[in-house]
mmCIF file of C-alpha atoms in Angstrom:
data_model
loop_
_atom_site.group_PDB
_atom_site.id
_atom_site.type_symbol
_atom_site.label_atom_id
_atom_site.label_comp_id
_atom_site.label_asym_id
_atom_site.label_seq_id
_atom_site.Cartn_x
_atom_site.Cartn_y
_atom_site.Cartn_z
ATOM 1 C CA MET A 1 30.388 54.502 13.183
ATOM 2 C CA GLU A 2 30.049 53.793 9.703
ATOM 3 C CA VAL A 3 26.788 51.201 9.171
ATOM 4 C CA PHE A 4 26.053 48.966 6.316
ATOM 5 C CA MET A 5 22.185 48.722 5.891
ATOM 6 C CA LEU A 6 20.998 45.858 3.281
ATOM 7 C CA VAL A 7 17.280 46.359 2.500
ATOM 8 C CA ILE A 8 15.194 44.093 0.182
ATOM 9 C CA ASP A 9 11.697 45.246 -0.499
ATOM 10 C CA SER A 10 9.779 41.725 -0.874
ATOM 11 C CA PRO A 11 9.791 40.634 1.550
ATOM 12 C CA LEU A 12 10.880 43.529 3.568
ATOM 13 C CA LEU A 13 14.289 42.853 5.164
ATOM 14 C CA ALA A 14 16.713 45.292 6.898
ATOM 15 C CA ILE A 15 20.152 44.261 8.346
ATOM 16 C CA GLN A 16 22.692 46.518 9.746
ATOM 17 C CA PHE A 17 26.071 45.868 10.154
ATOM 18 C CA PRO A 18 28.897 48.123 12.217
ATOM 19 C CA LEU A 19 31.680 48.510 9.371
ATOM 20 C CA ASP A 20 34.232 49.843 11.980
ATOM 21 C CA SER A 21 35.519 46.057 12.245
ATOM 22 C CA LEU A 22 36.604 43.663 9.727
ATOM 23 C CA LEU A 23 34.498 41.001 10.909
ATOM 24 C CA GLY A 24 31.297 43.258 10.451
ATOM 25 C CA PHE A 25 32.651 44.240 6.842
ATOM 26 C CA ILE A 26 32.939 40.328 5.868
ATOM 27 C CA GLY A 27 29.555 39.397 7.408
ATOM 28 C CA ALA A 28 27.886 41.954 5.320
ATOM 29 C CA VAL A 29 29.811 41.016 2.164
ATOM 30 C CA ALA A 30 28.761 37.225 2.724
ATOM 31 C CA LEU A 31 25.029 38.120 3.745
ATOM 32 C CA SER A 32 24.842 40.246 0.575
ATOM 33 C CA PHE A 33 26.327 37.301 -1.549
ATOM 34 C CA VAL A 34 23.986 34.666 0.047
ATOM 35 C CA LEU A 35 20.913 36.829 -0.418
ATOM 36 C CA ILE A 36 21.542 37.739 -4.208
ATOM 37 C CA THR A 37 22.188 34.274 -5.080
ATOM 38 C CA TRP A 38 18.908 33.268 -3.278
ATOM 39 C CA LEU A 39 17.046 36.022 -5.131
ATOM 40 C CA VAL A 40 18.687 35.150 -8.495
ATOM 41 C CA SER A 41 17.953 31.444 -8.207
ATOM 42 C CA TYR A 42 14.126 32.407 -7.092
ATOM 43 C CA LEU A 43 13.761 34.493 -10.299
ATOM 44 C CA ARG A 44 15.256 31.984 -12.384
ATOM 45 C CA PHE A 45 12.770 29.229 -10.937
ATOM 46 C CA GLN A 46 9.793 31.269 -11.786
ATOM 47 C CA ASP A 47 11.154 31.998 -15.356
ATOM 48 C CA VAL A 48 11.306 28.386 -15.377
ATOM 49 C CA LEU A 49 8.025 27.810 -14.135
ATOM 50 C CA LYS A 50 6.601 29.898 -16.619
ATOM 51 C CA LEU A 51 8.490 28.348 -19.415
ATOM 52 C CA SER A 52 7.174 25.068 -18.214
ATOM 53 C CA GLU A 53 3.642 26.245 -18.448
ATOM 54 C CA GLU A 54 3.696 27.828 -22.001
ATOM 55 C CA PRO A 55 2.547 25.400 -24.869
ATOM 56 C CA THR A 56 5.906 25.864 -26.797
ATOM 57 C CA GLY A 57 8.011 25.472 -23.819
ATOM 58 C CA ASP A 58 7.910 21.827 -23.452
ATOM 59 C CA ARG A 59 9.971 21.596 -26.640
ATOM 60 C CA SER A 60 12.841 23.708 -24.926
ATOM 61 C CA LEU A 61 12.931 21.281 -21.812
ATOM 62 C CA SER A 62 13.563 17.420 -21.759
ATOM 63 C CA SER A 63 10.636 15.624 -20.528
ATOM 64 C CA ALA A 64 12.298 14.463 -17.214
ATOM 65 C CA SER A 65 13.414 18.091 -16.516
ATOM 66 C CA LEU A 66 9.847 19.304 -17.179
ATOM 67 C CA PHE A 67 8.636 16.367 -14.655
ATOM 68 C CA GLU A 68 11.056 17.701 -11.683
ATOM 69 C CA ILE A 69 9.995 21.258 -12.362
ATOM 70 C CA LYS A 70 6.490 20.304 -11.934
ATOM 71 C CA LEU A 71 7.320 18.346 -9.139
ATOM 72 C CA ALA A 72 9.110 20.949 -7.375
ATOM 73 C CA GLN A 73 6.329 23.492 -7.898
ATOM 74 C CA PHE A 74 3.856 20.892 -6.338
ATOM 75 C CA LEU A 75 6.350 20.592 -3.213
ATOM 76 C CA MET A 76 6.618 24.414 -2.894
ATOM 77 C CA GLU A 77 2.971 24.572 -2.887
ATOM 78 C CA SER A 78 2.272 21.641 -0.561
ATOM 79 C CA GLY A 79 4.866 22.774 2.004
ATOM 80 C CA ARG A 80 2.970 25.987 2.623
ATOM 81 C CA GLU A 81 -0.740 24.660 2.364
ATOM 82 C CA GLN A 82 0.129 21.100 3.619
ATOM 83 C CA ASN A 83 -1.720 19.460 0.871
ATOM 84 C CA ALA A 84 -1.136 15.839 -0.051
ATOM 85 C CA PHE A 85 -0.607 14.575 -3.348
ATOM 86 C CA CYS A 86 0.211 11.555 -5.292
ATOM 87 C CA VAL A 87 3.145 10.788 -7.673
ATOM 88 C CA VAL A 88 2.382 8.279 -10.444
ATOM 89 C CA LYS A 89 4.824 6.676 -12.758
ATOM 90 C CA GLY A 90 4.506 4.012 -15.150
ATOM 91 C CA VAL A 91 3.172 2.601 -18.416
ATOM 92 C CA LEU A 92 -0.478 3.883 -19.305
ATOM 93 C CA GLY A 93 -0.448 2.037 -22.762
ATOM 94 C CA ASP A 94 -0.404 4.552 -25.449
ATOM 95 C CA ARG A 95 2.190 7.200 -27.014
ATOM 96 C CA GLY A 96 1.953 10.441 -28.598
ATOM 97 C CA SER A 97 0.694 13.973 -27.894
ATOM 98 C CA LEU A 98 -2.946 13.269 -28.507
ATOM 99 C CA PHE A 99 -2.930 10.955 -25.848
ATOM 100 C CA GLU A 100 -1.138 12.739 -23.279
ATOM 101 C CA ALA A 101 -3.711 15.679 -24.000
ATOM 102 C CA ARG A 102 -6.681 13.237 -23.401
ATOM 103 C CA VAL A 103 -5.177 12.536 -20.080
ATOM 104 C CA ARG A 104 -4.693 16.057 -19.366
ATOM 105 C CA GLU A 105 -8.211 16.622 -19.966
ATOM 106 C CA LEU A 106 -9.619 13.864 -17.923
ATOM 107 C CA LEU A 107 -7.463 15.254 -14.939
ATOM 108 C CA ARG A 108 -8.424 18.360 -12.885
ATOM 109 C CA GLU A 109 -6.641 21.697 -13.970
ATOM 110 C CA LYS A 110 -4.255 21.655 -11.059
ATOM 111 C CA ASP A 111 -3.124 18.115 -11.720
ATOM 112 C CA CYS A 112 0.144 17.532 -14.083
ATOM 113 C CA VAL A 113 0.915 14.743 -16.841
ATOM 114 C CA VAL A 114 4.134 14.572 -18.534
ATOM 115 C CA ALA A 115 5.011 11.932 -21.367
ATOM 116 C CA LEU A 116 8.422 10.555 -20.119
ATOM 117 C CA GLU A 117 11.256 8.575 -22.122
ATOM 118 C CA ASP A 118 10.674 4.878 -23.078
ATOM 119 C CA GLY A 119 6.916 5.213 -23.142
ATOM 120 C CA LEU A 120 6.344 6.171 -19.474
ATOM 121 C CA TYR A 121 4.038 8.711 -18.027
ATOM 122 C CA GLY A 122 4.510 10.764 -14.882
ATOM 123 C CA LEU A 123 1.518 12.360 -13.225
ATOM 124 C CA ILE A 124 1.105 14.190 -10.127
ATOM 125 C CA ILE A 125 -2.436 14.143 -8.590
ATOM 126 C CA ARG A 126 -3.441 16.443 -5.600
ATOM 127 C CA CYS A 127 -5.737 14.115 -3.752
ATOM 128 C CA ASP A 128 -5.705 12.098 -0.420
ATOM 129 C CA ARG A 129 -4.351 8.871 -0.504
ATOM 130 C CA GLU A 130 -7.687 7.083 0.053
ATOM 131 C CA ASP A 131 -9.119 8.805 -3.407
ATOM 132 C CA VAL A 132 -6.359 7.654 -5.643
ATOM 133 C CA GLU A 133 -7.302 4.348 -6.535
ATOM 134 C CA ALA A 134 -10.723 5.842 -7.698
ATOM 135 C CA ILE A 135 -9.331 8.411 -9.646
ATOM 136 C CA LEU A 136 -7.003 6.152 -11.592
ATOM 137 C CA THR A 137 -9.820 3.521 -12.006
ATOM 138 C CA ARG A 138 -11.945 6.509 -13.469
ATOM 139 C CA LEU A 139 -9.073 7.512 -15.728
ATOM 140 C CA ARG A 140 -8.239 3.940 -16.846
ATOM 141 C CA ASN A 141 -11.881 3.351 -17.803
ATOM 142 C CA GLN A 142 -12.458 6.535 -19.889
ATOM 143 C CA LEU A 143 -9.018 6.210 -21.703
ATOM 144 C CA SER A 144 -9.962 2.352 -22.464
ATOM 145 C CA LYS A 145 -13.216 3.733 -24.175
ATOM 146 C CA ASP A 146 -11.591 6.472 -26.038
ATOM 147 C CA VAL A 147 -8.339 4.410 -27.239
ATOM 148 C CA ASP A 148 -9.483 0.855 -27.159
ATOM 149 C CA LYS A 149 -6.666 -0.253 -25.145
ATOM 150 C CA GLN A 150 -6.460 -3.428 -22.610
ATOM 151 C CA ASP A 151 -6.259 -2.749 -18.863
ATOM 152 C CA SER A 152 -3.179 -5.082 -18.778
ATOM 153 C CA GLU A 153 -1.104 -2.462 -20.175
ATOM 154 C CA TRP A 154 -1.029 -0.321 -17.265
ATOM 155 C CA ARG A 155 1.650 -0.695 -14.689
ATOM 156 C CA LEU A 156 1.872 2.142 -12.569
ATOM 157 C CA GLY A 157 3.969 2.903 -9.373
ATOM 158 C CA LEU A 158 2.533 5.060 -6.866
ATOM 159 C CA ALA A 159 3.981 7.499 -4.118
ATOM 160 C CA MET A 160 2.466 9.747 -1.459
ATOM 161 C CA PHE A 161 3.420 13.003 -0.201
ATOM 162 C CA PRO A 162 4.692 13.264 2.516
ATOM 163 C CA GLU A 163 4.545 9.581 3.742
ATOM 164 C CA ASP A 164 6.664 8.131 0.962
ATOM 165 C CA GLY A 165 9.012 11.310 0.647
ATOM 166 C CA VAL A 166 9.377 15.012 1.092
ATOM 167 C CA THR A 167 11.836 15.446 -1.661
ATOM 168 C CA GLY A 168 11.250 15.111 -5.329
ATOM 169 C CA ARG A 169 13.909 12.575 -5.745
ATOM 170 C CA ALA A 170 12.588 10.652 -2.995
ATOM 171 C CA LEU A 171 9.139 10.625 -4.398
ATOM 172 C CA VAL A 172 10.272 9.729 -7.834
ATOM 173 C CA ALA A 173 12.311 6.952 -6.288
ATOM 174 C CA SER A 174 9.706 5.629 -4.242
ATOM 175 C CA ALA A 175 7.419 5.559 -7.232
ATOM 176 C CA ASP A 176 9.956 3.581 -9.483
ATOM 177 C CA SER A 177 10.567 1.056 -6.503
ATOM 178 C CA ALA A 178 6.617 0.925 -6.544
ATOM 179 C CA ARG A 179 6.560 0.067 -10.028
ATOM 180 C CA SER A 180 8.765 -2.804 -10.035
ATOM 181 C CA GLN A 181 6.486 -4.347 -7.438
ATOM 182 C CA VAL A 182 3.419 -4.254 -9.615
ATOM 183 C CA VAL A 183 2.115 -8.079 -9.707
ATOM 184 C CA GLU A 184 0.385 -9.225 -12.891
ATOM 185 C CA GLU A 185 -3.074 -8.791 -11.621
ATOM 186 C CA ALA A 186 -2.728 -5.319 -10.397
ATOM 187 C CA LEU A 187 -2.604 -2.179 -12.245
ATOM 188 C CA PHE A 188 -0.580 -0.542 -9.684
ATOM 189 C CA ALA A 189 1.152 -0.893 -6.618
ATOM 190 C CA TRP A 190 1.975 1.537 -3.558
ATOM 191 C CA HIS A 191 5.437 2.262 -2.514
ATOM 192 C CA GLU A 192 6.307 -0.167 0.597
ATOM 193 C CA PRO A 193 9.025 1.373 2.910
ATOM 194 C CA ASP A 194 11.825 -0.947 3.701
ATOM 195 C CA LEU A 195 11.981 -2.533 7.086
ATOM 196 C CA ASP A 196 13.750 -0.667 9.546
ATOM 197 C CA GLU A 197 17.071 -1.965 11.309
ATOM 198 C CA GLU A 198 15.181 -3.282 14.219
ATOM 199 C CA GLU A 199 12.626 -5.044 12.334
ATOM 200 C CA LEU A 200 15.443 -6.812 10.320
ATOM 201 C CA GLU A 201 17.377 -7.753 13.394
ATOM 202 C CA ASP A 202 14.081 -9.205 14.818
ATOM 203 C CA GLU A 203 13.956 -11.633 11.869
ATOM 204 C CA GLU A 204 17.367 -12.457 11.515
ATOM 205 C CA ALA A 205 17.173 -13.360 15.377
ATOM 206 C CA HIS A 206 14.183 -15.793 14.704
ATOM 207 C CA PRO A 207 15.270 -18.067 12.211
ATOM 208 C CA GLU A 208 12.513 -20.620 13.247
ATOM 209 C CA ASP A 209 9.884 -18.220 11.823
ATOM 210 C CA GLU A 210 11.015 -19.423 8.250
ATOM 211 C CA VAL A 211 8.265 -21.748 7.695
ATOM 212 C CA GLY A 212 6.511 -22.765 4.692
ATOM 213 C CA VAL A 213 9.503 -21.789 2.559
ATOM 214 C CA GLN A 214 9.665 -24.619 -0.359
ATOM 215 C CA ASP A 215 12.164 -25.132 -3.117
ATOM 216 C CA ALA A 216 11.918 -22.391 -5.818
ATOM 217 C CA ALA A 217 10.940 -25.071 -8.327
ATOM 218 C CA THR A 218 7.929 -26.300 -6.379
ATOM 219 C CA ASP A 219 6.915 -22.815 -5.855
ATOM 220 C CA GLU A 220 6.792 -21.934 -9.406
ATOM 221 C CA GLU A 221 4.969 -25.024 -10.181
ATOM 222 C CA ASP A 222 2.283 -24.269 -7.478
ATOM 223 C CA GLU A 223 1.765 -20.804 -8.740
ATOM 224 C CA LYS A 224 1.526 -21.603 -12.065
ATOM 225 C CA GLU A 225 -1.106 -24.350 -11.282
ATOM 226 C CA GLU A 226 -2.796 -21.727 -9.260
ATOM 227 C CA GLU A 227 -2.945 -19.380 -11.865
ATOM 228 C CA GLU A 228 -4.278 -21.741 -14.472
ATOM 229 C CA SER A 229 -6.800 -22.985 -12.068
ATOM 230 C CA SER A 230 -8.233 -19.330 -11.415
ATOM 231 C CA GLY A 231 -8.464 -18.278 -14.721
ATOM 232 C CA GLY A 232 -5.917 -15.651 -14.092
ATOM 233 C CA GLY A 233 -6.261 -11.874 -13.645
ATOM 234 C CA ARG A 234 -8.672 -11.901 -10.740
ATOM 235 C CA LEU A 235 -7.866 -10.074 -7.629
ATOM 236 C CA LEU A 236 -11.156 -11.650 -5.751
ATOM 237 C CA ASP A 237 -11.606 -15.489 -5.122
ATOM 238 C CA PRO A 238 -14.488 -16.386 -7.272
ATOM 239 C CA LEU A 239 -16.026 -18.750 -4.656
ATOM 240 C CA THR A 240 -15.864 -16.378 -1.415
ATOM 241 C CA GLY A 241 -15.863 -13.125 -2.984
ATOM 242 C CA VAL A 242 -12.645 -11.876 -1.031
ATOM 243 C CA LEU A 243 -8.919 -11.263 -1.985
ATOM 244 C CA ARG A 244 -7.358 -14.277 -3.638
ATOM 245 C CA ASP A 245 -4.780 -16.133 -1.627
ATOM 246 C CA ARG A 246 -1.918 -15.169 -4.070
ATOM 247 C CA VAL A 247 -2.509 -11.531 -4.104
ATOM 248 C CA LEU A 248 -3.549 -11.075 -0.427
ATOM 249 C CA SER A 249 -0.221 -10.654 1.260
ATOM 250 C CA THR A 250 0.785 -7.799 -1.697
ATOM 251 C CA TYR A 251 -2.271 -5.787 -0.412
ATOM 252 C CA MET A 252 -2.027 -6.557 3.137
ATOM 253 C CA HIS A 253 1.676 -5.590 3.065
ATOM 254 C CA ARG A 254 0.516 -2.079 1.742
ATOM 255 C CA ARG A 255 -2.105 -1.898 4.348
ATOM 256 C CA LEU A 256 0.045 -2.540 7.045
ATOM 257 C CA ASN A 257 2.767 -0.262 5.985
ATOM 258 C CA GLU A 258 -0.216 2.416 5.786
ATOM 259 C CA PHE A 259 -0.921 1.634 9.657
ATOM 260 C CA ARG A 260 2.528 1.851 10.782
ATOM 261 C CA LEU A 261 3.421 5.152 9.165
ATOM 262 C CA LYS A 262 0.069 6.559 10.812
ATOM 263 C CA LYS A 263 1.351 4.799 14.266
ATOM 264 C CA HIS A 264 -2.096 3.066 14.234
ATOM 265 C CA PRO A 265 -2.647 -0.159 15.935
ATOM 266 C CA VAL A 266 -3.922 -3.049 13.980
ATOM 267 C CA ALA A 267 -4.664 -6.880 14.471
ATOM 268 C CA LEU A 268 -4.179 -9.811 12.179
ATOM 269 C CA PHE A 269 -7.101 -12.571 12.605
ATOM 270 C CA CYS A 270 -6.199 -15.832 11.343
ATOM 271 C CA VAL A 271 -9.711 -17.921 10.650
ATOM 272 C CA SER A 272 -9.704 -21.645 10.164
ATOM 273 C CA VAL A 273 -13.211 -22.909 9.255
ATOM 274 C CA ASP A 274 -13.921 -25.975 11.412
ATOM 275 C CA ASN A 275 -15.670 -29.381 10.335
ATOM 276 C CA MET A 276 -15.000 -28.937 6.700
ATOM 277 C CA ASP A 277 -13.633 -32.414 6.313
ATOM 278 C CA GLN A 278 -16.821 -33.947 7.578
ATOM 279 C CA ILE A 279 -18.816 -31.479 5.340
ATOM 280 C CA LEU A 280 -16.798 -32.878 2.381
ATOM 281 C CA ASP A 281 -17.090 -36.722 3.408
ATOM 282 C CA PHE A 282 -20.986 -36.516 4.072
ATOM 283 C CA HIS A 283 -22.537 -33.928 1.870
ATOM 284 C CA GLY A 284 -19.984 -33.516 -1.060
ATOM 285 C CA GLU A 285 -17.932 -30.938 -2.663
ATOM 286 C CA ALA A 286 -20.953 -28.690 -3.587
ATOM 287 C CA ALA A 287 -22.126 -28.432 -0.221
ATOM 288 C CA HIS A 288 -18.550 -27.980 1.138
ATOM 289 C CA ASP A 289 -18.016 -24.783 -1.168
ATOM 290 C CA ALA A 290 -21.526 -23.377 -0.282
ATOM 291 C CA LEU A 291 -20.727 -23.368 3.104
ATOM 292 C CA LEU A 292 -17.363 -21.871 2.734
ATOM 293 C CA ALA A 293 -18.928 -19.193 0.800
ATOM 294 C CA GLU A 294 -21.627 -18.655 3.508
ATOM 295 C CA VAL A 295 -18.646 -18.223 6.114
ATOM 296 C CA SER A 296 -17.221 -15.655 3.751
ATOM 297 C CA ARG A 297 -20.523 -13.793 3.875
ATOM 298 C CA GLN A 298 -20.944 -13.827 7.474
ATOM 299 C CA LEU A 299 -17.393 -12.362 7.773
ATOM 300 C CA GLN A 300 -17.850 -9.579 5.385
ATOM 301 C CA SER A 301 -21.573 -8.729 7.085
ATOM 302 C CA ASN A 302 -20.027 -8.539 10.506
ATOM 303 C CA LEU A 303 -16.737 -6.745 9.677
ATOM 304 C CA ARG A 304 -16.373 -3.027 8.521
ATOM 305 C CA SER A 305 -15.923 -2.116 4.807
ATOM 306 C CA ASP A 306 -12.192 -1.124 5.408
ATOM 307 C CA ASP A 307 -11.249 -4.154 6.939
ATOM 308 C CA MET A 308 -9.180 -6.556 4.458
ATOM 309 C CA ILE A 309 -10.466 -10.033 4.098
ATOM 310 C CA GLY A 310 -8.562 -12.731 2.101
ATOM 311 C CA ARG A 311 -8.963 -16.302 1.599
ATOM 312 C CA HIS A 312 -6.060 -18.160 2.949
ATOM 313 C CA GLU A 313 -5.222 -21.727 1.965
ATOM 314 C CA GLU A 314 -8.293 -24.063 1.272
ATOM 315 C CA ARG A 315 -10.264 -23.529 4.273
ATOM 316 C CA GLY A 316 -9.137 -20.407 5.854
ATOM 317 C CA PHE A 317 -9.064 -16.496 5.698
ATOM 318 C CA MET A 318 -7.052 -13.778 7.024
ATOM 319 C CA ILE A 319 -8.451 -10.638 8.256
ATOM 320 C CA LEU A 320 -6.585 -7.057 8.953
ATOM 321 C CA VAL A 321 -8.547 -5.088 11.227
ATOM 322 C CA ALA A 322 -7.801 -1.509 12.566
ATOM 323 C CA CYS A 323 -8.376 -1.509 16.230
ATOM 324 C CA VAL A 324 -6.965 -1.144 19.856
ATOM 325 C CA ALA A 325 -6.186 -3.950 21.920
ATOM 326 C CA LYS A 326 -9.190 -3.798 24.242
ATOM 327 C CA ASP A 327 -11.406 -4.216 21.013
ATOM 328 C CA LEU A 328 -9.927 -7.517 20.011
ATOM 329 C CA GLU A 329 -12.213 -9.786 22.145
ATOM 330 C CA VAL A 330 -15.392 -7.825 21.064
ATOM 331 C CA ILE A 331 -14.601 -8.265 17.482
ATOM 332 C CA ALA A 332 -13.735 -11.727 17.661
ATOM 333 C CA GLN A 333 -16.924 -12.444 19.770
ATOM 334 C CA ARG A 334 -19.085 -10.973 16.847
ATOM 335 C CA VAL A 335 -17.469 -12.749 14.049
ATOM 336 C CA CYS A 336 -17.429 -16.332 15.776
ATOM 337 C CA GLY A 337 -21.203 -15.866 17.022
ATOM 338 C CA ALA A 338 -22.312 -14.895 13.296
ATOM 339 C CA VAL A 339 -20.760 -17.990 12.050
ATOM 340 C CA GLN A 340 -22.059 -20.353 14.698
ATOM 341 C CA GLN A 341 -25.551 -19.033 14.285
ATOM 342 C CA ALA A 342 -25.670 -18.939 10.499
ATOM 343 C CA ILE A 343 -27.675 -21.893 9.095
ATOM 344 C CA LEU A 344 -27.199 -22.783 5.302
ATOM 345 C CA THR A 345 -29.959 -24.445 3.410
ATOM 346 C CA PHE A 346 -28.413 -26.531 0.933
ATOM 347 C CA GLU A 347 -30.604 -29.177 -1.109
ATOM 348 C CA ASP A 348 -33.047 -29.581 1.938
ATOM 349 C CA ARG A 349 -30.163 -30.072 4.310
ATOM 350 C CA ARG A 350 -29.386 -27.565 6.989
ATOM 351 C CA LEU A 351 -25.564 -27.026 7.389
ATOM 352 C CA ARG A 352 -23.873 -25.047 9.873
ATOM 353 C CA THR A 353 -20.165 -24.815 11.292
ATOM 354 C CA THR A 354 -18.030 -22.690 13.541
ATOM 355 C CA VAL A 355 -14.501 -21.297 13.234
ATOM 356 C CA THR A 356 -11.365 -21.181 15.162
ATOM 357 C CA VAL A 357 -9.681 -17.554 15.372
ATOM 358 C CA GLY A 358 -6.035 -16.893 16.335
ATOM 359 C CA ILE A 359 -5.269 -13.067 16.879
ATOM 360 C CA SER A 360 -2.222 -11.299 16.990
ATOM 361 C CA HIS A 361 -1.780 -7.302 17.433
ATOM 362 C CA TYR A 362 0.407 -4.746 16.048
ATOM 363 C CA PRO A 363 2.820 -3.385 17.513
ATOM 364 C CA GLU A 364 2.870 -5.704 20.685
ATOM 365 C CA ASP A 365 2.998 -9.024 18.859
ATOM 366 C CA GLY A 366 4.849 -8.130 15.609
ATOM 367 C CA LYS A 367 6.241 -5.394 13.478
ATOM 368 C CA ASN A 368 5.824 -6.780 9.898
ATOM 369 C CA LEU A 369 3.152 -9.025 8.308
ATOM 370 C CA HIS A 370 5.280 -12.229 8.598
ATOM 371 C CA GLN A 371 5.795 -11.935 12.414
ATOM 372 C CA LEU A 372 2.157 -11.322 12.944
ATOM 373 C CA TYR A 373 0.962 -14.270 10.773
ATOM 374 C CA VAL A 374 3.407 -16.485 12.400
ATOM 375 C CA LYS A 375 2.093 -15.757 15.858
ATOM 376 C CA ALA A 376 -1.533 -15.802 15.075
ATOM 377 C CA ASP A 377 -0.989 -19.275 13.211
ATOM 378 C CA LYS A 378 0.667 -20.548 16.566
ATOM 379 C CA VAL A 379 -2.599 -19.649 18.252
ATOM 380 C CA VAL A 380 -4.672 -21.457 15.781
ATOM 381 C CA THR A 381 -2.468 -24.667 15.796
ATOM 382 C CA TYR A 382 -2.623 -24.349 19.598
ATOM 383 C CA CYS A 383 -6.332 -24.387 19.602
ATOM 384 C CA ARG A 384 -6.532 -27.455 17.052
ATOM 385 C CA GLU A 385 -4.100 -29.569 19.038
ATOM 386 C CA ASN A 386 -6.010 -29.009 22.365
ATOM 387 C CA ASP A 387 -9.524 -29.111 20.810
ATOM 388 C CA ILE A 388 -10.387 -25.481 21.520
ATOM 389 C CA ARG A 389 -13.110 -23.863 19.458
ATOM 390 C CA GLY A 390 -13.627 -20.154 19.524
ATOM 391 C CA TYR A 391 -10.881 -17.439 19.444
ATOM 392 C CA ALA A 392 -7.704 -16.811 21.346
ATOM 393 C CA VAL A 393 -5.372 -13.553 21.210
ATOM 394 C CA TYR A 394 -1.693 -14.664 21.234
ATOM 395 C CA SER A 395 0.148 -15.007 24.544
ATOM 396 C CA GLU A 396 3.845 -15.657 24.566
ATOM 397 C CA GLU A 397 3.597 -17.827 27.726
ATOM 398 C CA LEU A 398 0.636 -19.949 26.232
ATOM 399 C CA HIS A 399 1.448 -20.162 22.718
ATOM 400 C CA GLY A 400 5.171 -19.133 22.445
ATOM 401 C CA LEU A 401 6.601 -22.453 22.272
ATOM 402 C CA GLN A 402 4.023 -23.730 19.978
ATOM 403 C CA LYS A 403 5.441 -25.061 16.643
ATOM 404 C CA VAL A 404 3.818 -23.842 13.548
ATOM 405 C CA LYS A 405 2.947 -26.305 10.692
ATOM 406 C CA PRO A 406 4.424 -25.634 7.306
ATOM 407 C CA ALA A 407 2.010 -23.801 5.235
ATOM 408 C CA LYS A 408 2.141 -23.376 1.362
ATOM 409 C CA SER A 409 1.227 -19.682 1.269
ATOM 410 C CA VAL A 410 3.321 -18.403 4.263
ATOM 411 C CA LYS A 411 5.903 -17.684 2.204
ATOM 412 C CA ALA A 412 3.855 -14.785 0.657
ATOM 413 C CA THR A 413 3.830 -13.143 3.858
ATOM 414 C CA ARG A 414 7.619 -12.535 3.591
ATOM 415 C CA ARG A 415 9.699 -9.993 1.576
#
């Protein structure tokens, strides 16, 4: 019996086909064609990689092609080693080869930077997600000193492998999508995955959740007014030291998406500060603001550093906490107790207050920020109307029929 043997030395591969049948002959020819094509493609890819790494190679490749090649190399290496990396795309504020060389110098040797068309840059940084912000901040600060450019010129979209894509095309698309979502106050934005079909159906099935949405003209006036009063460009509220109401939902959306990707439970705490009308009437605005700032200090002192806290409306806070359901009451008791025991001495007056806290838990109470907010706010409203102080976890039986009051900033929790 005649036998066809195909041998490839690296890696060693030997396949035998009996040639006494037409089917065996066709199989041998087909396999030979596939393997030869694969080998030629692999060798060509290696040649292109070498070309892209040569100093003169950049001139023979378009910047977009060069970035795609570099990204393909990172994907190939990360697929074997299971290493995470971040794709960054956007405006850095300068042009030219000297600036690009300086960026490359500030990054690590294994990282990549490519100047793209229309003043955009593409960066590939091998790191974990939690390290990206520190790396970009260091890069921005150093470049600002070198070239005397303003931070406002940075507008970057970030995408992480493998969470935001496992192919080069998907990662670039995710980074482009994130870049279009960069708010004025921020230097960058993370890619936020779209709601899946089930979540969209949930929102469409609950039109009563559409609260606090005002007409577009009123919204624009409110946001312009808020921007002017806050001085613009600040992420943190100057009085309380936590995230400003206007940027809070952007960062909470991003953090909640991270928890969703990791299948990690998370809770939303809506905190309403009690007795502030009386404090304002009897002690004045300065005492009112000082007490609100003290409540914020107590919240920050009794929560973990990675819990996200932001100011919500005039006298409230929103907190996103990574925790399982059995820990909700422990956290709520600690927060409520700390605020209740705190005493603020203001102009020889001893001031104190309490908080009312409504809690919703992902994924049981909602699959996106808006759904979690609506249910936590229903708890607060229920407690207010029934003169209940302290905290409560959302219960469909108890709070499900509770109507929520229209709130100016609820619209920010929707996308």
